[in-house]
CSV table of C-alpha atoms in Angstrom, one decimal:
chain,number,residue,atom,x,y,z
K,268,MET,CA,-17.4,5.9,-2.4
K,269,LEU,CA,-16.2,2.3,-2.5
K,270,TYR,CA,-13.2,2.4,-5.3
K,271,ARG,CA,-12.6,-0.4,-7.6
K,272,THR,CA,-9.6,-2.2,-7.8
K,273,ILE,CA,-9.1,-3.5,-11.6
K,274,TYR,CA,-5.9,-6.1,-12.5
K,275,ILE,CA,-5.3,-6.8,-16.1
K,276,GLY,CA,-3.3,-9.7,-16.7
K,277,SER,CA,-3.6,-10.8,-20.0
K,278,ALA,CA,-3.4,-8.8,-23.9
K,279,SER,CA,-5.5,-6.1,-24.1
K,280,TYR,CA,-6.5,-3.2,-25.5
K,281,LEU,CA,-7.6,-0.4,-22.7
K,282,ARG,CA,-9.4,2.9,-24.2
K,283,LEU,CA,-12.0,5.5,-22.7
K,284,ARG,CA,-15.1,6.2,-24.1
K,285,LEU,CA,-18.2,8.0,-22.7
K,286,GLY,CA,-16.2,8.2,-19.1
K,287,GLN,CA,-16.0,4.5,-19.2
K,288,MET,CA,-12.4,2.5,-19.9
K,289,LYS,CA,-13.1,-0.3,-22.2
K,290,ILE,CA,-11.1,-3.5,-21.9
K,291,ILE,CA,-10.9,-5.2,-25.1
K,292,CYS,CA,-9.0,-8.3,-26.0
K,293,ALA,CA,-6.0,-7.9,-27.8
K,294,GLU,CA,-6.0,-11.3,-29.8
K,295,THR,CA,-10.4,-11.3,-30.6
K,296,GLN,CA,-10.9,-7.6,-30.5
K,297,ALA,CA,-14.2,-8.4,-28.1
K,298,GLU,CA,-15.1,-6.0,-25.4
K,299,ARG,CA,-14.5,-7.6,-21.8
K,300,GLY,CA,-15.4,-5.2,-20.0
K,301,SER,CA,-16.2,-1.6,-18.9
K,302,ILE,CA,-15.5,0.6,-15.9
K,303,PRO,CA,-16.8,3.8,-15.1
K,304,ILE,CA,-13.6,6.1,-14.5
K,305,GLU,CA,-14.7,7.8,-11.2
K,306,ASP,CA,-15.2,4.1,-10.1
K,307,LEU,CA,-11.7,3.4,-10.1
K,308,GLY,CA,-9.2,3.5,-7.5
K,309,LEU,CA,-6.6,1.0,-8.6
K,310,LEU,CA,-5.2,0.0,-12.0
K,311,MET,CA,-2.8,-2.9,-12.5
K,312,LEU,CA,-1.0,-4.1,-15.4
K,313,ASP,CA,0.6,-6.9,-15.8
K,314,HIS,CA,1.4,-8.1,-19.0
K,315,SER,CA,3.9,-7.0,-22.0
K,316,GLN,CA,1.2,-6.9,-24.6
K,317,ILE,CA,-1.4,-4.3,-22.9
K,318,THR,CA,-2.0,-1.4,-24.7
K,319,LEU,CA,-3.6,1.6,-23.1
K,320,THR,CA,-4.4,5.3,-25.4
K,321,HIS,CA,-3.6,8.9,-24.1
K,322,GLN,CA,-6.6,9.9,-24.0
K,323,LEU,CA,-7.6,6.9,-21.2
K,324,MET,CA,-4.4,7.9,-19.2
K,325,GLN,CA,-5.4,11.8,-18.7
K,326,ALA,CA,-8.6,10.7,-17.5
K,327,LEU,CA,-7.2,8.3,-14.6
K,328,MET,CA,-4.6,11.2,-13.6
K,329,ALA,CA,-7.7,14.0,-13.7
K,330,ASN,CA,-9.6,11.2,-11.2
K,331,GLY,CA,-6.5,10.3,-9.0
K,332,VAL,CA,-6.6,7.1,-10.0
K,333,VAL,CA,-3.3,4.7,-9.4
K,334,LEU,CA,-1.6,3.4,-12.6
K,335,LEU,CA,0.7,0.1,-11.5
K,336,CYS,CA,3.2,-1.5,-13.9
K,337,CYS,CA,4.2,-4.9,-13.3
K,338,ASP,CA,7.7,-6.5,-14.1
K,339,ASP,CA,8.6,-9.9,-15.9
K,340,SER,CA,8.4,-11.5,-12.2
K,341,HIS,CA,4.9,-10.0,-11.9
K,342,LEU,CA,5.9,-7.7,-9.5
K,343,PRO,CA,5.2,-3.9,-9.1
K,344,ILE,CA,7.9,-2.0,-10.5
K,345,GLY,CA,6.7,1.9,-11.3
K,346,MET,CA,3.3,3.8,-10.6
K,347,MET,CA,1.7,7.0,-12.3
K,348,LEU,CA,0.3,9.5,-10.4
K,349,PRO,CA,-1.4,12.8,-10.7
K,350,LEU,CA,1.2,16.0,-10.8
K,351,TYR,CA,-1.1,18.0,-8.5
K,352,GLY,CA,-3.7,16.8,-6.1
K,353,HIS,CA,-4.4,19.5,-3.9
K,354,SER,CA,-5.5,23.2,-3.9
K,355,SER,CA,-3.1,24.0,-1.4
K,356,HIS,CA,-0.6,22.2,-2.4
K,357,SER,CA,2.4,24.9,-2.1
K,358,ARG,CA,1.4,26.2,1.1
K,359,ARG,CA,1.3,22.8,2.1
K,360,VAL,CA,4.8,22.0,0.5
K,361,ARG,CA,6.0,25.0,2.2
K,362,GLU,CA,4.7,23.5,5.6
K,363,GLN,CA,6.3,20.2,5.2
K,364,ILE,CA,9.7,21.4,4.3
K,365,GLU,CA,9.6,23.7,7.6
K,366,VAL,CA,8.4,21.0,9.9
K,367,SER,CA,10.6,20.8,13.2
K,368,GLU,CA,12.8,17.8,14.0
K,369,PRO,CA,11.0,17.2,17.2
K,370,LEU,CA,7.9,17.2,15.6
K,371,LYS,CA,8.9,14.6,13.0
K,372,LYS,CA,10.0,12.2,16.1
K,373,GLN,CA,6.5,12.9,17.6
K,374,LEU,CA,5.1,11.9,14.7
K,375,TRP,CA,7.4,8.9,14.1
K,376,LYS,CA,6.7,7.7,17.9
K,377,GLN,CA,2.9,7.4,17.1
K,378,THR,CA,3.1,5.8,13.9
K,379,VAL,CA,5.2,3.1,15.5
K,380,GLU,CA,3.0,2.7,18.5
K,381,ALA,CA,-0.1,2.5,15.7
K,382,LYS,CA,2.1,-0.6,13.8
K,383,ILE,CA,2.2,-2.0,17.0
K,384,ARG,CA,-0.9,-1.9,18.1
K,385,ASN,CA,-2.0,-3.1,14.7
K,386,GLN,CA,0.2,-6.1,14.9
K,387,SER,CA,-1.0,-7.4,18.1
K,388,LYS,CA,-4.6,-7.3,16.8
K,389,VAL,CA,-2.8,-9.3,14.2
K,390,LEU,CA,-1.6,-11.7,16.6
K,391,GLU,CA,-4.6,-11.9,18.6
K,392,GLU,CA,-6.9,-12.7,15.8
K,393,LEU,CA,-5.1,-15.6,15.1
K,394,GLY,CA,-5.3,-17.0,18.8
K,395,LEU,CA,-1.0,-16.3,18.9
K,396,ASP,CA,0.7,-14.8,22.1
K,397,ALA,CA,0.9,-11.5,21.5
K,398,GLY,CA,1.7,-10.3,25.8
K,399,PRO,CA,5.2,-9.2,24.7
K,400,MET,CA,3.5,-6.9,22.0
K,401,ALA,CA,2.2,-4.6,24.9
K,402,THR,CA,6.0,-4.3,26.1
K,403,TYR,CA,7.1,-3.2,23.3
K,404,LEU,CA,4.3,-0.5,22.8
K,405,SER,CA,4.8,0.9,26.1
K,406,GLY,CA,8.9,1.3,25.5
K,407,VAL,CA,8.2,3.6,22.3
K,408,ARG,CA,9.8,6.8,22.7
K,409,SER,CA,10.2,10.0,20.5
K,410,GLY,CA,11.9,9.1,17.2
K,411,ASP,CA,12.0,5.3,18.4
K,412,THR,CA,14.9,5.7,19.8
K,413,SER,CA,14.8,2.4,21.5
K,414,ASN,CA,14.0,0.5,17.9
K,415,MET,CA,11.4,-0.6,19.5
K,416,GLU,CA,9.5,-1.1,16.2
K,417,GLY,CA,12.1,-3.5,14.9
K,418,ILE,CA,12.1,-5.4,18.1
K,419,ALA,CA,8.5,-6.1,17.9
K,420,ALA,CA,8.8,-7.0,14.4
K,421,GLN,CA,11.2,-10.0,15.3
K,422,TYR,CA,8.9,-11.4,17.6
K,423,TYR,CA,6.1,-10.7,15.5
K,424,TRP,CA,7.5,-12.7,12.7
K,425,ARG,CA,8.5,-15.6,14.5
K,426,GLN,CA,5.1,-16.3,15.8
K,427,LEU,CA,3.2,-15.5,12.2
K,428,PHE,CA,5.6,-17.6,10.2
K,429,GLY,CA,7.5,-19.6,12.3
K,430,LYS,CA,11.4,-19.2,14.1
K,431,ASP,CA,13.4,-19.8,11.0
K,432,PHE,CA,11.7,-17.0,8.6
K,433,CYS,CA,13.4,-14.3,7.8
K,434,ARG,CA,11.8,-10.7,6.6
K,435,ASP,CA,13.8,-10.5,3.2
K,436,ARG,CA,12.7,-8.7,0.1
K,437,GLU,CA,15.0,-11.2,-1.7
K,438,GLY,CA,13.6,-14.0,0.2
K,439,GLY,CA,11.7,-17.2,-0.2
K,440,GLY,CA,8.7,-18.5,1.3
K,441,ALA,CA,6.0,-16.0,2.0
K,442,ASN,CA,8.8,-13.5,1.1
K,443,PRO,CA,7.3,-12.8,-2.8
K,444,LEU,CA,3.2,-12.5,-1.3
K,445,LEU,CA,4.4,-9.9,1.1
K,446,ASN,CA,6.5,-7.8,-1.0
K,447,PHE,CA,3.4,-7.8,-3.8
K,448,GLY,CA,0.8,-6.7,-1.2
K,449,TYR,CA,3.3,-4.0,0.3
K,450,ALA,CA,3.8,-2.4,-3.1
K,451,VAL,CA,0.2,-2.3,-3.5
K,452,LEU,CA,-0.3,-0.8,-0.3
K,453,ARG,CA,2.5,1.9,-0.9
K,454,SER,CA,0.9,2.9,-4.2
K,455,ILE,CA,-2.3,3.4,-2.2
K,456,VAL,CA,-0.4,5.3,0.2
K,457,ALA,CA,1.6,7.4,-2.5
K,458,LYS,CA,-1.7,8.1,-4.0
K,459,ALA,CA,-3.4,9.5,-0.8
K,460,ILE,CA,-0.3,11.7,-0.3
K,461,VAL,CA,-0.1,13.4,-3.2
K,462,GLU,CA,-4.4,13.9,-3.2
K,463,THR,CA,-3.3,15.8,0.0
K,464,GLY,CA,-0.9,18.1,-1.3
K,465,LEU,CA,2.2,16.8,0.3
K,466,LEU,CA,5.5,15.6,-1.3
K,467,PRO,CA,6.1,11.8,-1.0
K,468,VAL,CA,9.6,12.5,-1.2
K,469,LEU,CA,10.0,14.2,2.0
K,470,GLY,CA,9.6,11.6,5.2
K,471,ILE,CA,9.2,11.8,8.6
K,472,PHE,CA,11.5,9.2,9.3
K,473,HIS,CA,13.0,7.4,6.4
K,474,ARG,CA,15.4,9.6,4.4
K,475,ASN,CA,17.0,7.5,1.4
K,476,ARG,CA,18.3,9.9,-1.0
K,477,TYR,CA,17.7,7.7,-4.1
K,478,ASN,CA,13.8,6.9,-2.6
K,479,PRO,CA,11.0,9.1,-4.3
K,480,TYR,CA,8.4,7.7,-1.7
K,481,CYS,CA,9.8,8.2,1.9
K,482,LEU,CA,6.6,9.6,3.0
K,483,ALA,CA,4.5,6.6,1.6
K,484,ASP,CA,7.2,4.6,3.2
K,485,ASP,CA,6.5,6.0,6.7
K,486,LEU,CA,2.4,6.2,6.3
K,487,MET,CA,2.5,2.5,5.2
K,488,GLU,CA,4.1,1.1,8.6
K,489,PRO,CA,0.5,1.1,10.4
K,490,TYR,CA,-1.0,-0.7,7.4
K,491,ARG,CA,1.3,-3.5,7.0
K,492,PRO,CA,-0.3,-5.8,9.4
K,493,VAL,CA,-3.3,-5.7,6.8
K,494,VAL,CA,-0.9,-7.0,4.2
K,495,ASP,CA,0.1,-9.4,6.5
K,496,ARG,CA,-3.3,-11.0,7.3
K,497,ALA,CA,-4.2,-11.2,3.5
K,498,VAL,CA,-0.8,-13.1,3.1
K,499,LEU,CA,-2.0,-15.5,6.2
K,500,ARG,CA,-5.4,-16.2,4.7
K,501,TRP,CA,-4.5,-17.1,1.2
K,502,LEU,CA,-1.8,-19.4,2.6
K,503,SER,CA,-3.9,-20.7,5.1
K,504,VAL,CA,-6.3,-22.0,2.0
K,505,PHE,CA,-3.2,-22.7,-0.3
K,506,PRO,CA,-0.7,-23.9,2.0
K,507,ARG,CA,1.8,-24.3,-0.5
K,508,ASP,CA,1.2,-21.5,-3.2
K,509,TYR,CA,4.1,-18.9,-2.2
K,510,ASP,CA,4.5,-18.0,-5.7
K,511,LEU,CA,2.7,-15.4,-7.3
K,512,SER,CA,-0.4,-17.0,-9.1
K,513,GLY,CA,-3.0,-15.2,-10.9
K,514,GLY,CA,-5.3,-16.4,-7.8
K,515,ALA,CA,-3.0,-14.8,-5.2
K,516,LYS,CA,-2.5,-11.5,-6.7
K,517,ALA,CA,-6.3,-11.0,-6.9
K,518,GLU,CA,-6.7,-11.6,-3.6
K,519,LEU,CA,-3.9,-9.3,-2.3
K,520,LEU,CA,-5.4,-6.6,-4.7
K,521,LYS,CA,-8.5,-7.0,-2.3
K,522,ILE,CA,-6.9,-4.8,0.4
K,523,ALA,CA,-8.2,-1.5,-0.8
K,524,SER,CA,-11.3,-2.6,0.0
K,525,VAL,CA,-10.5,-4.1,3.6
K,526,ASP,CA,-12.7,-2.2,6.3
K,527,MET,CA,-10.7,-0.3,9.0
K,528,ARG,CA,-11.5,1.1,11.8
K,529,LEU,CA,-10.7,4.9,12.4
K,530,GLY,CA,-12.0,7.0,14.6
K,531,GLY,CA,-14.5,5.0,16.0
K,532,LYS,CA,-16.1,4.4,12.4
K,533,TRP,CA,-15.3,1.7,9.6
K,534,HIS,CA,-13.9,2.8,6.0
K,535,PRO,CA,-12.4,0.9,3.0
K,536,LEU,CA,-8.8,1.0,3.5
K,537,LEU,CA,-8.3,3.6,0.5
K,538,VAL,CA,-10.6,5.5,2.3
K,539,ALA,CA,-8.7,4.8,6.2
K,540,VAL,CA,-5.4,5.9,4.5
K,541,LYS,CA,-6.8,9.5,2.9
K,542,MET,CA,-7.9,10.3,6.8
K,543,THR,CA,-4.2,9.2,7.8
K,544,VAL,CA,-2.6,11.6,5.4
K,545,SER,CA,-5.0,14.3,6.0
K,546,SER,CA,-4.4,13.9,9.8
K,547,LEU,CA,-0.3,14.5,9.2
């Protein structure tokens, strides 16, 4: 099933009626739209005057919908996920806690390899030189002790945005667009982790004690190039639009339905991510 991603960027009142999320204009009280809860995958709220009922929130959580809230800078600041998502939750958590360090290192090796392969595909698609990426890929060791991920990333960013570009969360240029896209991707991965019965706080590589989504940060790595490609496509049409305009956000939210090839078949990203997490 192809789930929908909905963005609300104006004063609205959201409520539940007959299994549908009703979107009401806060000023005119006119109904703007109606979406079946079962069709929703991600709901982003990006306005200070959005009100939603507790009944609607219950329905969203019961159906595993990711609820994202944005701050005054229009960047996602928090997400709400279901508390329980799998019948074998406790068993899987025990297994996750007891996993050995050698296995974690092998899993991280596979994750880095997948990321570099996908970065290479983006470069090839754009007609850029992806030759060195094969060398970086072959150099990945258990636990990525040689830091091929970082070395490959430096080359990758220079090819995409020029030698002066620096990937920095606080930086300018394409960085705000990348930040927004990665935040959406992170929420999608976190949703799949909860649904699979794993704890997002226990990562295989990321271990920041202040980060409640370490595992999401691990497993989103191979999917980051999907965001990179979406940002590049937006900038190819609007070369100077580095701000998070409504059009840019709407375009980046489409990553949830981008087709990914996994296991020899094509799947929407929402489904592919779930398959990735389940395979873990």
